[in-house]
PDB file of C-alpha atoms in Angstrom:
ATOM      1  CA  MET C 848     -28.960   3.709  15.471  1.00 88.00           C
ATOM      2  CA  LYS C 849     -30.342   6.125  18.060  1.00 91.00           C
ATOM      3  CA  LYS C 850     -27.119   5.883  20.069  1.00 92.00           C
ATOM      4  CA  MET C 851     -25.035   6.771  16.999  1.00 93.00           C
ATOM      5  CA  ILE C 852     -27.195   9.832  16.311  1.00 95.00           C
ATOM      6  CA  TYR C 853     -26.697  11.055  19.890  1.00 94.00           C
ATOM      7  CA  ILE C 854     -22.941  10.445  19.663  1.00 94.00           C
ATOM      8  CA  SER C 855     -22.792  12.346  16.351  1.00 95.00           C
ATOM      9  CA  ILE C 856     -24.738  15.286  17.778  1.00 94.00           C
ATOM     10  CA  ALA C 857     -22.538  15.284  20.875  1.00 94.00           C
ATOM     11  CA  CYS C 858     -19.277  15.222  18.923  1.00 94.00           C
ATOM     12  CA  ILE C 859     -20.313  17.950  16.490  1.00 95.00           C
ATOM     13  CA  SER C 860     -21.564  20.113  19.321  1.00 92.00           C
ATOM     14  CA  LEU C 861     -18.399  19.440  21.320  1.00 92.00           C
ATOM     15  CA  GLY C 862     -16.330  20.605  18.362  1.00 92.00           C
ATOM     16  CA  PHE C 863     -18.270  23.862  18.154  1.00 90.00           C
ATOM     17  CA  GLY C 864     -18.067  24.229  21.937  1.00 86.00           C
ATOM     18  CA  ALA C 865     -14.298  23.778  21.882  1.00 88.00           C
ATOM     19  CA  LEU C 866     -14.028  26.393  19.134  1.00 87.00           C
ATOM     20  CA  GLY C 867     -16.295  28.681  21.139  1.00 81.00           C
ATOM     21  CA  ALA C 868     -13.992  28.415  24.140  1.00 77.00           C
ATOM     22  CA  VAL C 869     -11.226  29.922  21.992  1.00 77.00           C
ATOM     23  CA  LEU C 870     -13.065  32.189  19.528  1.00 76.00           C
ATOM     24  CA  PRO C 871     -14.810  35.227  21.014  1.00 68.00           C
ATOM     25  CA  LEU C 872     -17.762  35.322  18.587  1.00 69.00           C
ATOM     26  CA  LEU C 873     -18.778  31.677  18.929  1.00 73.00           C
ATOM     27  CA  PRO C 874     -20.511  30.860  22.216  1.00 75.00           C
ATOM     28  CA  ALA C 875     -19.192  27.713  23.908  1.00 80.00           C
ATOM     29  CA  PHE C 876     -21.890  27.430  26.559  1.00 80.00           C
ATOM     30  CA  PRO C 877     -24.930  26.362  24.476  1.00 83.00           C
ATOM     31  CA  PHE C 878     -22.902  23.911  22.398  1.00 88.00           C
ATOM     32  CA  LEU C 879     -21.438  22.310  25.508  1.00 88.00           C
ATOM     33  CA  LEU C 880     -24.925  22.017  27.005  1.00 87.00           C
ATOM     34  CA  ILE C 881     -26.056  20.181  23.883  1.00 91.00           C
ATOM     35  CA  SER C 882     -22.990  17.938  24.135  1.00 93.00           C
ATOM     36  CA  ALA C 883     -23.734  17.122  27.775  1.00 92.00           C
ATOM     37  CA  TRP C 884     -27.351  16.292  26.889  1.00 93.00           C
ATOM     38  CA  ALA C 885     -26.380  14.086  23.935  1.00 94.00           C
ATOM     39  CA  PHE C 886     -23.519  12.300  25.722  1.00 94.00           C
ATOM     40  CA  ALA C 887     -25.843  11.530  28.642  1.00 93.00           C
ATOM     41  CA  ARG C 888     -28.251   9.840  26.238  1.00 94.00           C
ATOM     42  CA  SER C 889     -25.618   8.029  24.180  1.00 94.00           C
ATOM     43  CA  SER C 890     -23.643   6.071  26.769  1.00 91.00           C
ATOM     44  CA  GLU C 891     -22.639   6.162  30.402  1.00 93.00           C
ATOM     45  CA  LYS C 892     -18.955   5.811  29.497  1.00 94.00           C
ATOM     46  CA  LEU C 893     -18.977   8.817  27.149  1.00 92.00           C
ATOM     47  CA  ASP C 894     -20.990  10.840  29.669  1.00 92.00           C
ATOM     48  CA  LYS C 895     -18.395  10.165  32.395  1.00 94.00           C
ATOM     49  CA  TRP C 896     -15.578  11.022  29.988  1.00 94.00           C
ATOM     50  CA  PHE C 897     -17.178  14.316  28.966  1.00 92.00           C
ATOM     51  CA  LYS C 898     -17.840  15.310  32.572  1.00 93.00           C
ATOM     52  CA  SER C 899     -14.187  14.677  33.414  1.00 94.00           C
ATOM     53  CA  THR C 900     -12.880  17.039  30.706  1.00 91.00           C
ATOM     54  CA  LYS C 901     -11.487  20.437  31.561  1.00 88.00           C
ATOM     55  CA  LEU C 902     -13.854  22.023  29.020  1.00 83.00           C
ATOM     56  CA  TYR C 903     -16.876  20.736  30.952  1.00 87.00           C
ATOM     57  CA  LYS C 904     -15.452  21.597  34.365  1.00 85.00           C
ATOM     58  CA  ASN C 905     -14.520  25.156  33.360  1.00 79.00           C
ATOM     59  CA  ASN C 906     -17.717  26.021  31.490  1.00 77.00           C
ATOM     60  CA  LEU C 907     -20.659  23.910  32.642  1.00 83.00           C
ATOM     61  CA  GLU C 908     -20.070  22.080  35.897  1.00 86.00           C
ATOM     62  CA  ASN C 909     -21.166  24.852  38.266  1.00 84.00           C
ATOM     63  CA  TYR C 910     -24.199  25.719  36.143  1.00 83.00           C
ATOM     64  CA  VAL C 911     -25.356  22.114  35.855  1.00 84.00           C
ATOM     65  CA  GLN C 912     -24.947  21.637  39.616  1.00 85.00           C
ATOM     66  CA  GLY C 913     -27.181  24.673  40.181  1.00 84.00           C
ATOM     67  CA  LYS C 914     -24.411  26.824  41.629  1.00 86.00           C
ATOM     68  CA  GLY C 915     -24.522  29.403  38.842  1.00 88.00           C
ATOM     69  CA  MET C 916     -21.980  30.983  36.510  1.00 86.00           C
ATOM     70  CA  THR C 917     -19.003  33.254  37.006  1.00 84.00           C
ATOM     71  CA  LYS C 918     -19.476  36.925  36.201  1.00 87.00           C
ATOM     72  CA  ALA C 919     -17.031  36.658  33.281  1.00 83.00           C
ATOM     73  CA  CYS C 920     -18.914  33.694  31.809  1.00 81.00           C
ATOM     74  CA  LYS C 921     -22.266  35.478  32.144  1.00 86.00           C
ATOM     75  CA  ILE C 922     -20.891  38.603  30.478  1.00 86.00           C
ATOM     76  CA  ARG C 923     -19.364  36.536  27.653  1.00 81.00           C
ATOM     77  CA  VAL C 924     -22.671  34.736  27.029  1.00 81.00           C
ATOM     78  CA  MET C 925     -24.716  37.970  27.169  1.00 88.00           C
ATOM     79  CA  CYS C 926     -22.340  39.779  24.798  1.00 87.00           C
ATOM     80  CA  THR C 927     -22.436  36.909  22.327  1.00 80.00           C
ATOM     81  CA  ILE C 928     -26.233  36.754  22.473  1.00 84.00           C
ATOM     82  CA  SER C 929     -26.447  40.522  22.017  1.00 89.00           C
ATOM     83  CA  PHE C 930     -24.049  40.512  19.075  1.00 87.00           C
ATOM     84  CA  LEU C 931     -25.795  37.677  17.240  1.00 82.00           C
ATOM     85  CA  MET C 932     -29.268  39.089  17.876  1.00 88.00           C
ATOM     86  CA  ALA C 933     -28.113  42.534  16.738  1.00 91.00           C
ATOM     87  CA  ILE C 934     -27.132  41.031  13.393  1.00 90.00           C
ATOM     88  CA  GLY C 935     -30.618  39.547  13.007  1.00 88.00           C
ATOM     89  CA  PHE C 936     -32.210  42.779  14.183  1.00 89.00           C
ATOM     90  CA  ILE C 937     -30.255  44.845  11.638  1.00 92.00           C
ATOM     91  CA  MET C 938     -30.992  42.412   8.811  1.00 91.00           C
ATOM     92  CA  MET C 939     -34.728  42.355   9.562  1.00 90.00           C
ATOM     93  CA  GLY C 940     -34.830  46.111  10.112  1.00 86.00           C
ATOM     94  CA  SER C 941     -33.238  46.768   6.729  1.00 88.00           C
ATOM     95  CA  LYS C 942     -35.967  44.639   5.098  1.00 88.00           C
ATOM     96  CA  GLY C 943     -38.736  46.416   6.994  1.00 86.00           C
ATOM     97  CA  ILE C 944     -39.794  43.366   9.017  1.00 89.00           C
ATOM     98  CA  ILE C 945     -41.060  45.247  12.065  1.00 90.00           C
ATOM     99  CA  ILE C 946     -42.814  42.276  13.728  1.00 91.00           C
ATOM    100  CA  GLY C 947     -39.606  40.232  13.522  1.00 88.00           C
ATOM    101  CA  CYS C 948     -37.646  43.076  15.118  1.00 90.00           C
ATOM    102  CA  VAL C 949     -40.155  43.373  17.949  1.00 92.00           C
ATOM    103  CA  VAL C 950     -40.120  39.615  18.599  1.00 91.00           C
ATOM    104  CA  LEU C 951     -36.320  39.508  18.521  1.00 90.00           C
ATOM    105  CA  PHE C 952     -36.112  42.488  20.874  1.00 92.00           C
ATOM    106  CA  VAL C 953     -38.486  40.831  23.372  1.00 93.00           C
ATOM    107  CA  ILE C 954     -36.474  37.599  23.219  1.00 92.00           C
ATOM    108  CA  TRP C 955     -33.260  39.578  23.772  1.00 92.00           C
ATOM    109  CA  ILE C 956     -34.756  41.315  26.830  1.00 94.00           C
ATOM    110  CA  LEU C 957     -35.865  37.955  28.245  1.00 93.00           C
ATOM    111  CA  HIS C 958     -32.381  36.491  27.719  1.00 90.00           C
ATOM    112  CA  MET C 959     -30.773  39.421  29.500  1.00 93.00           C
ATOM    113  CA  LEU C 960     -33.221  39.233  32.409  1.00 93.00           C
ATOM    114  CA  TYR C 961     -32.637  35.499  32.730  1.00 91.00           C
ATOM    115  CA  PHE C 962     -28.847  35.817  32.860  1.00 88.00           C
ATOM    116  CA  ILE C 963     -28.912  38.842  35.165  1.00 91.00           C
ATOM    117  CA  PHE C 964     -31.557  37.667  37.639  1.00 92.00           C
ATOM    118  CA  GLY C 965     -32.174  33.969  36.927  1.00 90.00           C
ATOM    119  CA  VAL C 966     -28.631  32.615  36.947  1.00 89.00           C
ATOM    120  CA  LYS C 967     -26.661  32.929  40.168  1.00 90.00           C
ATOM    121  CA  THR C 968     -23.347  34.710  39.978  1.00 91.00           C
ATOM    122  CA  ILE C 969     -20.520  32.843  41.673  1.00 89.00           C
ATOM    123  CA  LYS C 970     -17.063  34.074  42.522  1.00 83.00           C
ATOM    124  CA  THR C 971     -14.108  32.861  40.484  1.00 73.00           C
ATOM    125  CA  GLU C 972     -12.275  30.078  42.257  1.00 60.00           C
TER     126      GLU C 972
END
């Protein structure tokens, strides 16, 4: 039962990750990370298959190996995060939820600092 739950999570997340690789507003990176995590817990065969896909190799392999991310990938992730958080910020601001706006702003700053300084930038191969 547990294995089937992990496989379901992995497949759903993989679908969103594949869409995110094509659609500019949907981030592929977090969904593919969830897929990698769930496939690793579901079965060794599925984990090996996922790690052999072009989607994994192009988006996650260098990050998972600790090498970092390409500049284009970092910019894409930061823009997506900024866009989605801006929507939440605007919606909370229009309702007068100041504490929510402050918390969201702090989280946004921390995300930006992490991707700028915490994740290594690698050159495109």
